[in-house]
Amino acid sequence: MKTRIKEPIANYQLTVGELVSELLMTFNVFSLHTLIVINVCNEKVLVVEGSTDKRFWEMLQKRFNMKMDIRVANKKECDSNKEYVIKVIKKVNQKVNSNNLIFGVVDYDYDWILKSLIVEKGLFYYKYHDLEVNLILSWGFRMVNQMISSESKQIETDILRNYLFEWTYDIGILRLLNRKQGLGYKFTSIDWKRLAPLYISELKSEALEVVMNKLQIPIGGRSKILEQMMSLKNLKYPKEYICSGHDMVRLLSALTVNFISTQRANKYDDDYLTELLTLAYNIEPVKLSQNSMEHGLLDIICDYSMEMEDGLSIT
């Protein structure tokens, strides 16, 4: 009879409760009156939203010779990976009074604008809308632009970066309106390859019309949507907190087809570009800090943002 090999627990998709139980099993727990956890291996645990975040932190910890166990959310019993991370950190804090070793990092999305930030010990946010916005704002974006652009078609890096923000801003505003009012629009169907030539031709209104068609917004209701979008625009939220980094990377991918590159279609898809941006960020010089991140998590590369409550700056 063949012996069944038991798979490591990390290969299973764990619920929030299962992951928390597993993490706490790796610690020594003591004290009769208060639960205080001590990690016998002195290894911190970082829970992140997705595989891109995992690769980003893996590269950083390798570069700075840090030791962390990085876990990725799986959305099991949750509506989103972000919710999963937040629930893990909350549950850990409910079980122990001194959590100095288990942390979570999530995107702001629109939480700062809508004043819906979760304040929880051990929970941190990337500065700006998401990780990808930080990568595009970093010095490494210049390197990626040089790698993916043809010499004859290359757009100067600062100009290209500004285009990405400008051309995704309306969609970011529409995403904010969708989140704020619970409209239920699904943005996964947006065809960025169709939008790219419209943006290049400065046809932003036509591009927004294409997006509304994809979202199946009734023609009769569009004037009201546009009015609500204008009201949000008039509040002049910073573009770094409105524009989705995922949208910007997808648009950049679409621009590589014919406009800034001579490579074949799909050569630079959004996953590949995100990987390049992550690698390029890891090459750039990162500011060192002596008094960053409570509990010493990644203290040589992370600072509290002075402008955003509980913001984690990675630039």
mmCIF file of C-alpha atoms in Angstrom:
data_model
loop_
_atom_site.group_PDB
_atom_site.id
_atom_site.type_symbol
_atom_site.label_atom_id
_atom_site.label_comp_id
_atom_site.label_asym_id
_atom_site.label_seq_id
_atom_site.Cartn_x
_atom_site.Cartn_y
_atom_site.Cartn_z
ATOM 1 C CA MET A 1 0.000 0.000 0.000
ATOM 2 C CA LYS A 2 1.311 3.429 -0.949
ATOM 3 C CA THR A 3 1.995 5.801 1.891
ATOM 4 C CA ARG A 4 0.145 9.055 1.500
ATOM 5 C CA ILE A 5 2.431 12.042 1.814
ATOM 6 C CA LYS A 6 0.901 14.768 3.885
ATOM 7 C CA GLU A 7 1.056 18.153 2.188
ATOM 8 C CA PRO A 8 2.457 21.083 4.170
ATOM 9 C CA ILE A 9 -0.278 23.146 5.751
ATOM 10 C CA ALA A 10 0.913 26.190 3.773
ATOM 11 C CA ASN A 11 -0.353 24.506 0.590
ATOM 12 C CA TYR A 12 -3.943 24.572 1.778
ATOM 13 C CA GLN A 13 -6.228 27.588 1.509
ATOM 14 C CA LEU A 14 -6.791 28.456 5.130
ATOM 15 C CA THR A 15 -9.671 30.397 6.597
ATOM 16 C CA VAL A 16 -8.866 33.423 8.733
ATOM 17 C CA GLY A 17 -9.269 31.378 11.907
ATOM 18 C CA GLU A 18 -7.140 28.514 10.594
ATOM 19 C CA LEU A 19 -4.315 30.836 9.552
ATOM 20 C CA VAL A 20 -4.330 32.658 12.890
ATOM 21 C CA SER A 21 -4.267 29.349 14.780
ATOM 22 C CA GLU A 22 -1.356 28.111 12.684
ATOM 23 C CA LEU A 23 0.608 31.338 13.159
ATOM 24 C CA LEU A 24 0.102 31.368 16.905
ATOM 25 C CA MET A 25 1.206 27.721 17.126
ATOM 26 C CA THR A 26 4.688 28.851 16.067
ATOM 27 C CA PHE A 27 4.989 31.071 19.120
ATOM 28 C CA ASN A 28 5.556 30.306 22.789
ATOM 29 C CA VAL A 29 2.599 31.667 24.741
ATOM 30 C CA PHE A 30 2.970 32.381 28.436
ATOM 31 C CA SER A 31 1.616 34.409 31.389
ATOM 32 C CA LEU A 32 -1.434 33.439 33.422
ATOM 33 C CA HIS A 33 -3.172 36.824 33.230
ATOM 34 C CA THR A 34 -2.157 38.247 29.844
ATOM 35 C CA LEU A 35 -1.268 36.403 26.683
ATOM 36 C CA ILE A 36 2.091 37.575 25.389
ATOM 37 C CA VAL A 37 3.603 35.892 22.363
ATOM 38 C CA ILE A 38 7.292 35.289 21.819
ATOM 39 C CA ASN A 39 8.522 33.955 18.488
ATOM 40 C CA VAL A 40 11.163 31.355 19.317
ATOM 41 C CA CYS A 41 12.677 31.738 15.826
ATOM 42 C CA ASN A 42 12.554 35.563 15.988
ATOM 43 C CA GLU A 43 10.803 35.522 12.616
ATOM 44 C CA LYS A 44 8.154 38.110 11.855
ATOM 45 C CA VAL A 45 5.057 37.248 9.845
ATOM 46 C CA LEU A 46 3.722 39.565 7.156
ATOM 47 C CA VAL A 47 0.253 38.957 5.667
ATOM 48 C CA VAL A 48 -0.339 40.621 2.300
ATOM 49 C CA GLU A 49 -3.147 40.868 -0.222
ATOM 50 C CA GLY A 50 -1.704 39.163 -3.290
ATOM 51 C CA SER A 51 1.175 37.535 -5.119
ATOM 52 C CA THR A 52 2.538 40.890 -6.348
ATOM 53 C CA ASP A 53 2.841 42.105 -2.762
ATOM 54 C CA LYS A 54 4.526 38.840 -1.793
ATOM 55 C CA ARG A 55 7.148 39.145 -4.526
ATOM 56 C CA PHE A 56 7.744 42.785 -3.630
ATOM 57 C CA TRP A 57 8.440 42.068 0.035
ATOM 58 C CA GLU A 58 10.420 38.911 -0.755
ATOM 59 C CA MET A 59 12.785 40.943 -2.907
ATOM 60 C CA LEU A 60 13.131 43.619 -0.253
ATOM 61 C CA GLN A 61 13.808 41.180 2.556
ATOM 62 C CA LYS A 62 16.415 39.418 0.439
ATOM 63 C CA ARG A 63 18.059 42.723 -0.378
ATOM 64 C CA PHE A 64 18.186 43.853 3.242
ATOM 65 C CA ASN A 65 18.850 40.394 4.711
ATOM 66 C CA MET A 66 15.620 40.272 6.704
ATOM 67 C CA LYS A 67 13.769 37.183 7.838
ATOM 68 C CA MET A 68 9.994 37.099 7.437
ATOM 69 C CA ASP A 69 7.329 34.526 6.764
ATOM 70 C CA ILE A 70 5.167 36.159 4.083
ATOM 71 C CA ARG A 71 1.611 34.880 3.776
ATOM 72 C CA VAL A 72 -0.837 35.734 0.993
ATOM 73 C CA ALA A 73 -4.555 36.215 1.555
ATOM 74 C CA ASN A 74 -6.849 33.787 -0.287
ATOM 75 C CA LYS A 75 -10.252 35.462 0.145
ATOM 76 C CA LYS A 76 -11.653 32.338 1.799
ATOM 77 C CA GLU A 77 -14.831 33.304 3.682
ATOM 78 C CA CYS A 78 -14.127 36.974 2.807
ATOM 79 C CA ASP A 79 -15.284 39.325 0.054
ATOM 80 C CA SER A 80 -11.746 40.426 -0.785
ATOM 81 C CA ASN A 81 -8.112 39.664 -0.036
ATOM 82 C CA LYS A 82 -7.880 42.997 1.743
ATOM 83 C CA GLU A 83 -10.705 42.017 4.082
ATOM 84 C CA TYR A 84 -8.897 38.725 4.744
ATOM 85 C CA VAL A 85 -5.685 40.509 5.818
ATOM 86 C CA ILE A 86 -7.585 42.897 8.087
ATOM 87 C CA LYS A 87 -9.535 40.058 9.718
ATOM 88 C CA VAL A 88 -6.339 38.097 10.378
ATOM 89 C CA ILE A 89 -4.712 41.038 12.159
ATOM 90 C CA LYS A 90 -7.883 41.777 14.135
ATOM 91 C CA LYS A 91 -8.187 38.163 15.245
ATOM 92 C CA VAL A 92 -4.527 38.011 16.283
ATOM 93 C CA ASN A 93 -4.999 41.146 18.368
ATOM 94 C CA GLN A 94 -8.083 39.651 19.994
ATOM 95 C CA LYS A 95 -6.093 36.603 21.070
ATOM 96 C CA VAL A 96 -2.918 38.299 22.293
ATOM 97 C CA ASN A 97 -2.266 41.558 24.122
ATOM 98 C CA SER A 98 1.219 42.105 22.787
ATOM 99 C CA ASN A 99 1.447 41.417 19.073
ATOM 100 C CA ASN A 100 4.875 42.568 17.935
ATOM 101 C CA LEU A 101 5.451 39.918 15.313
ATOM 102 C CA ILE A 102 2.411 39.454 13.065
ATOM 103 C CA PHE A 103 1.621 42.305 10.676
ATOM 104 C CA GLY A 104 -0.521 43.061 7.651
ATOM 105 C CA VAL A 105 -0.073 45.509 4.781
ATOM 106 C CA VAL A 106 -2.984 46.506 2.544
ATOM 107 C CA ASP A 107 -3.817 49.078 -0.121
ATOM 108 C CA TYR A 108 -5.540 52.331 0.767
ATOM 109 C CA ASP A 109 -7.881 52.020 -2.219
ATOM 110 C CA TYR A 110 -10.393 54.762 -1.336
ATOM 111 C CA ASP A 111 -10.371 54.252 2.440
ATOM 112 C CA TRP A 112 -8.524 57.500 3.160
ATOM 113 C CA ILE A 113 -10.837 59.607 0.990
ATOM 114 C CA LEU A 114 -13.948 57.991 2.455
ATOM 115 C CA LYS A 115 -12.515 58.138 5.989
ATOM 116 C CA SER A 116 -12.988 54.395 6.398
ATOM 117 C CA LEU A 117 -9.461 53.476 7.486
ATOM 118 C CA ILE A 118 -9.205 50.561 9.891
ATOM 119 C CA VAL A 119 -7.036 51.475 12.876
ATOM 120 C CA GLU A 120 -5.615 48.221 14.204
ATOM 121 C CA LYS A 121 -2.323 47.393 15.880
ATOM 122 C CA GLY A 122 -0.048 45.714 13.369
ATOM 123 C CA LEU A 123 -2.077 46.828 10.320
ATOM 124 C CA PHE A 124 -0.419 49.186 7.856
ATOM 125 C CA TYR A 125 -1.314 50.776 4.550
ATOM 126 C CA TYR A 126 0.777 51.507 1.502
ATOM 127 C CA LYS A 127 1.064 55.185 0.859
ATOM 128 C CA TYR A 128 -1.188 56.335 -2.015
ATOM 129 C CA HIS A 129 -3.892 54.248 -3.663
ATOM 130 C CA ASP A 130 -1.990 50.965 -3.886
ATOM 131 C CA LEU A 131 1.417 49.339 -4.268
ATOM 132 C CA GLU A 132 1.471 49.807 -8.039
ATOM 133 C CA VAL A 133 1.065 53.588 -7.754
ATOM 134 C CA ASN A 134 4.135 53.641 -5.532
ATOM 135 C CA LEU A 135 6.080 51.615 -8.078
ATOM 136 C CA ILE A 136 5.101 53.972 -10.911
ATOM 137 C CA LEU A 137 6.096 56.996 -8.814
ATOM 138 C CA SER A 138 9.458 55.465 -7.969
ATOM 139 C CA TRP A 139 12.804 56.018 -9.641
ATOM 140 C CA GLY A 140 12.564 52.525 -11.096
ATOM 141 C CA PHE A 141 9.796 53.586 -13.495
ATOM 142 C CA ARG A 142 12.408 55.418 -15.555
ATOM 143 C CA MET A 143 14.347 52.183 -15.987
ATOM 144 C CA VAL A 144 11.229 50.256 -17.008
ATOM 145 C CA ASN A 145 10.308 52.954 -19.542
ATOM 146 C CA GLN A 146 13.719 52.584 -21.147
ATOM 147 C CA MET A 147 13.384 48.798 -21.225
ATOM 148 C CA ILE A 148 9.955 48.624 -22.876
ATOM 149 C CA SER A 149 10.116 51.598 -25.244
ATOM 150 C CA SER A 150 11.521 51.714 -28.729
ATOM 151 C CA GLU A 151 14.175 54.379 -29.179
ATOM 152 C CA SER A 152 12.161 56.116 -31.880
ATOM 153 C CA LYS A 153 8.896 56.050 -29.906
ATOM 154 C CA GLN A 154 9.997 56.554 -26.312
ATOM 155 C CA ILE A 155 8.121 59.184 -24.321
ATOM 156 C CA GLU A 156 10.107 61.056 -21.674
ATOM 157 C CA THR A 157 9.531 59.313 -18.346
ATOM 158 C CA ASP A 158 7.956 62.187 -16.404
ATOM 159 C CA ILE A 159 5.635 62.943 -19.321
ATOM 160 C CA LEU A 160 4.610 59.281 -19.637
ATOM 161 C CA ARG A 161 3.962 59.060 -15.906
ATOM 162 C CA ASN A 162 1.800 62.194 -16.048
ATOM 163 C CA TYR A 163 -0.131 60.750 -18.992
ATOM 164 C CA LEU A 164 -0.902 57.597 -17.024
ATOM 165 C CA PHE A 165 -2.285 59.640 -14.139
ATOM 166 C CA GLU A 166 -4.204 62.018 -16.412
ATOM 167 C CA TRP A 167 -5.749 59.290 -18.559
ATOM 168 C CA THR A 168 -6.828 57.065 -15.671
ATOM 169 C CA TYR A 169 -8.117 59.883 -13.442
ATOM 170 C CA ASP A 170 -11.698 59.891 -14.787
ATOM 171 C CA ILE A 171 -11.943 56.130 -14.324
ATOM 172 C CA GLY A 172 -10.549 56.560 -10.812
ATOM 173 C CA ILE A 173 -13.251 59.129 -10.064
ATOM 174 C CA LEU A 174 -15.862 56.736 -11.450
ATOM 175 C CA ARG A 175 -14.426 53.960 -9.271
ATOM 176 C CA LEU A 176 -14.691 56.255 -6.238
ATOM 177 C CA LEU A 177 -18.312 57.098 -7.083
ATOM 178 C CA ASN A 178 -19.040 53.402 -7.521
ATOM 179 C CA ARG A 179 -17.529 52.618 -4.110
ATOM 180 C CA LYS A 180 -19.148 55.577 -2.375
ATOM 181 C CA GLN A 181 -22.666 54.885 -3.654
ATOM 182 C CA GLY A 182 -22.468 51.112 -4.008
ATOM 183 C CA LEU A 183 -23.417 51.188 -7.694
ATOM 184 C CA GLY A 184 -22.097 47.699 -8.353
ATOM 185 C CA TYR A 185 -20.130 48.469 -11.541
ATOM 186 C CA LYS A 186 -17.542 45.844 -12.519
ATOM 187 C CA PHE A 187 -14.392 47.385 -14.014
ATOM 188 C CA THR A 188 -12.747 44.125 -15.072
ATOM 189 C CA SER A 189 -14.259 44.328 -18.567
ATOM 190 C CA ILE A 190 -12.473 47.565 -19.561
ATOM 191 C CA ASP A 191 -10.629 47.156 -22.866
ATOM 192 C CA TRP A 192 -7.460 49.204 -22.410
ATOM 193 C CA LYS A 193 -6.190 48.448 -25.905
ATOM 194 C CA ARG A 194 -9.274 50.157 -27.267
ATOM 195 C CA LEU A 195 -8.847 53.130 -24.936
ATOM 196 C CA ALA A 196 -5.142 53.717 -25.610
ATOM 197 C CA PRO A 197 -5.527 55.200 -29.133
ATOM 198 C CA LEU A 198 -8.337 57.460 -27.900
ATOM 199 C CA TYR A 199 -6.114 58.856 -25.157
ATOM 200 C CA ILE A 200 -3.229 59.302 -27.587
ATOM 201 C CA SER A 201 -5.604 61.277 -29.837
ATOM 202 C CA GLU A 202 -6.737 63.377 -26.827
ATOM 203 C CA LEU A 203 -10.270 61.990 -27.042
ATOM 204 C CA LYS A 204 -10.825 61.610 -23.291
ATOM 205 C CA SER A 205 -14.594 62.142 -23.470
ATOM 206 C CA GLU A 206 -14.920 59.450 -26.106
ATOM 207 C CA ALA A 207 -12.787 57.125 -23.972
ATOM 208 C CA LEU A 208 -15.057 57.681 -20.966
ATOM 209 C CA GLU A 209 -18.064 56.924 -23.185
ATOM 210 C CA VAL A 210 -16.465 53.595 -24.141
ATOM 211 C CA VAL A 211 -15.945 52.805 -20.445
ATOM 212 C CA MET A 212 -19.572 53.626 -19.630
ATOM 213 C CA ASN A 213 -20.682 51.327 -22.439
ATOM 214 C CA LYS A 214 -18.587 48.508 -20.982
ATOM 215 C CA LEU A 215 -20.031 49.135 -17.525
ATOM 216 C CA GLN A 216 -23.519 49.043 -19.072
ATOM 217 C CA ILE A 217 -24.494 52.400 -17.613
ATOM 218 C CA PRO A 218 -27.878 53.343 -19.146
ATOM 219 C CA ILE A 219 -27.597 56.245 -21.583
ATOM 220 C CA GLY A 220 -30.434 58.046 -19.809
ATOM 221 C CA GLY A 221 -28.576 57.986 -16.507
ATOM 222 C CA ARG A 222 -25.166 59.103 -17.742
ATOM 223 C CA SER A 223 -25.717 62.849 -17.362
ATOM 224 C CA LYS A 224 -26.372 62.348 -13.656
ATOM 225 C CA ILE A 225 -23.264 60.169 -13.317
ATOM 226 C CA LEU A 226 -21.195 62.855 -15.062
ATOM 227 C CA GLU A 227 -22.563 65.519 -12.710
ATOM 228 C CA GLN A 228 -21.664 63.413 -9.675
ATOM 229 C CA MET A 229 -18.207 62.775 -11.087
ATOM 230 C CA MET A 230 -17.700 66.516 -11.582
ATOM 231 C CA SER A 231 -18.710 67.155 -7.968
ATOM 232 C CA LEU A 232 -16.020 64.705 -6.846
ATOM 233 C CA LYS A 233 -13.468 66.270 -9.187
ATOM 234 C CA ASN A 234 -14.184 69.688 -7.703
ATOM 235 C CA LEU A 235 -13.011 68.369 -4.328
ATOM 236 C CA LYS A 236 -9.546 68.145 -5.936
ATOM 237 C CA TYR A 237 -8.411 64.906 -4.345
ATOM 238 C CA PRO A 238 -4.733 64.170 -5.095
ATOM 239 C CA LYS A 239 -4.379 61.998 -8.184
ATOM 240 C CA GLU A 240 -2.152 59.564 -6.263
ATOM 241 C CA TYR A 241 -5.156 58.608 -4.129
ATOM 242 C CA ILE A 242 -7.686 58.534 -6.989
ATOM 243 C CA CYS A 243 -5.925 56.653 -9.774
ATOM 244 C CA SER A 244 -5.711 52.886 -9.515
ATOM 245 C CA GLY A 245 -2.196 51.575 -10.048
ATOM 246 C CA HIS A 246 -3.714 48.478 -11.651
ATOM 247 C CA ASP A 247 -5.436 50.674 -14.246
ATOM 248 C CA MET A 248 -2.196 52.550 -14.879
ATOM 249 C CA VAL A 249 -0.217 49.357 -15.460
ATOM 250 C CA ARG A 250 -2.902 47.979 -17.790
ATOM 251 C CA LEU A 251 -2.920 51.207 -19.768
ATOM 252 C CA LEU A 252 0.875 51.143 -19.948
ATOM 253 C CA SER A 253 0.648 47.609 -21.308
ATOM 254 C CA ALA A 254 -1.800 48.773 -23.979
ATOM 255 C CA LEU A 255 0.486 51.672 -24.906
ATOM 256 C CA THR A 256 3.365 49.288 -25.611
ATOM 257 C CA VAL A 257 1.388 47.969 -28.568
ATOM 258 C CA ASN A 258 2.215 50.345 -31.453
ATOM 259 C CA PHE A 259 2.569 53.552 -29.442
ATOM 260 C CA ILE A 260 5.769 53.324 -27.370
ATOM 261 C CA SER A 261 7.136 49.988 -28.505
ATOM 262 C CA THR A 262 7.524 47.940 -31.666
ATOM 263 C CA GLN A 263 7.147 44.660 -29.777
ATOM 264 C CA ARG A 264 4.401 42.215 -30.685
ATOM 265 C CA ALA A 265 1.060 42.377 -28.928
ATOM 266 C CA ASN A 266 0.969 40.910 -25.407
ATOM 267 C CA LYS A 267 4.756 41.083 -25.107
ATOM 268 C CA TYR A 268 4.369 43.351 -22.102
ATOM 269 C CA ASP A 269 1.186 42.305 -20.337
ATOM 270 C CA ASP A 270 0.271 43.871 -17.004
ATOM 271 C CA ASP A 271 1.676 40.990 -14.925
ATOM 272 C CA TYR A 272 5.030 41.191 -16.689
ATOM 273 C CA LEU A 273 5.161 44.983 -16.331
ATOM 274 C CA THR A 274 4.374 44.754 -12.627
ATOM 275 C CA GLU A 275 7.215 42.275 -12.267
ATOM 276 C CA LEU A 276 9.573 44.685 -14.068
ATOM 277 C CA LEU A 277 8.476 47.571 -11.854
ATOM 278 C CA THR A 278 9.055 45.472 -8.740
ATOM 279 C CA LEU A 279 12.519 44.472 -9.904
ATOM 280 C CA ALA A 280 13.399 48.057 -10.833
ATOM 281 C CA TYR A 281 12.239 49.334 -7.454
ATOM 282 C CA ASN A 282 14.498 46.828 -5.773
ATOM 283 C CA ILE A 283 17.503 48.270 -7.618
ATOM 284 C CA GLU A 284 16.906 51.889 -6.679
ATOM 285 C CA PRO A 285 18.559 53.330 -3.556
ATOM 286 C CA VAL A 286 16.075 53.208 -0.658
ATOM 287 C CA LYS A 287 16.229 55.743 2.139
ATOM 288 C CA LEU A 288 17.346 54.297 5.454
ATOM 289 C CA SER A 289 15.580 55.236 8.669
ATOM 290 C CA GLN A 290 16.366 54.806 12.339
ATOM 291 C CA ASN A 291 12.900 55.393 13.787
ATOM 292 C CA SER A 292 10.453 53.811 11.398
ATOM 293 C CA MET A 293 7.692 51.230 11.848
ATOM 294 C CA GLU A 294 6.869 50.315 15.410
ATOM 295 C CA HIS A 295 8.096 46.908 16.592
ATOM 296 C CA GLY A 296 10.993 46.994 14.127
ATOM 297 C CA LEU A 297 9.174 45.532 11.113
ATOM 298 C CA LEU A 298 11.311 46.335 8.075
ATOM 299 C CA ASP A 299 12.613 49.376 9.943
ATOM 300 C CA ILE A 300 15.376 50.130 7.477
ATOM 301 C CA ILE A 301 13.061 50.686 4.541
ATOM 302 C CA CYS A 302 9.675 51.821 5.871
ATOM 303 C CA ASP A 303 8.683 55.173 7.340
ATOM 304 C CA TYR A 304 5.424 56.411 8.710
ATOM 305 C CA SER A 305 3.966 58.885 6.259
ATOM 306 C CA MET A 306 3.751 62.255 7.985
ATOM 307 C CA GLU A 307 0.844 63.324 5.792
ATOM 308 C CA MET A 308 -1.461 60.308 6.085
ATOM 309 C CA GLU A 309 -2.694 58.649 9.253
ATOM 310 C CA ASP A 310 -1.145 55.216 9.603
ATOM 311 C CA GLY A 311 0.348 55.505 6.106
ATOM 312 C CA LEU A 312 3.323 53.343 5.247
ATOM 313 C CA SER A 313 5.657 55.027 2.805
ATOM 314 C CA ILE A 314 7.735 52.830 0.554
ATOM 315 C CA THR A 315 9.125 55.598 -1.616
#
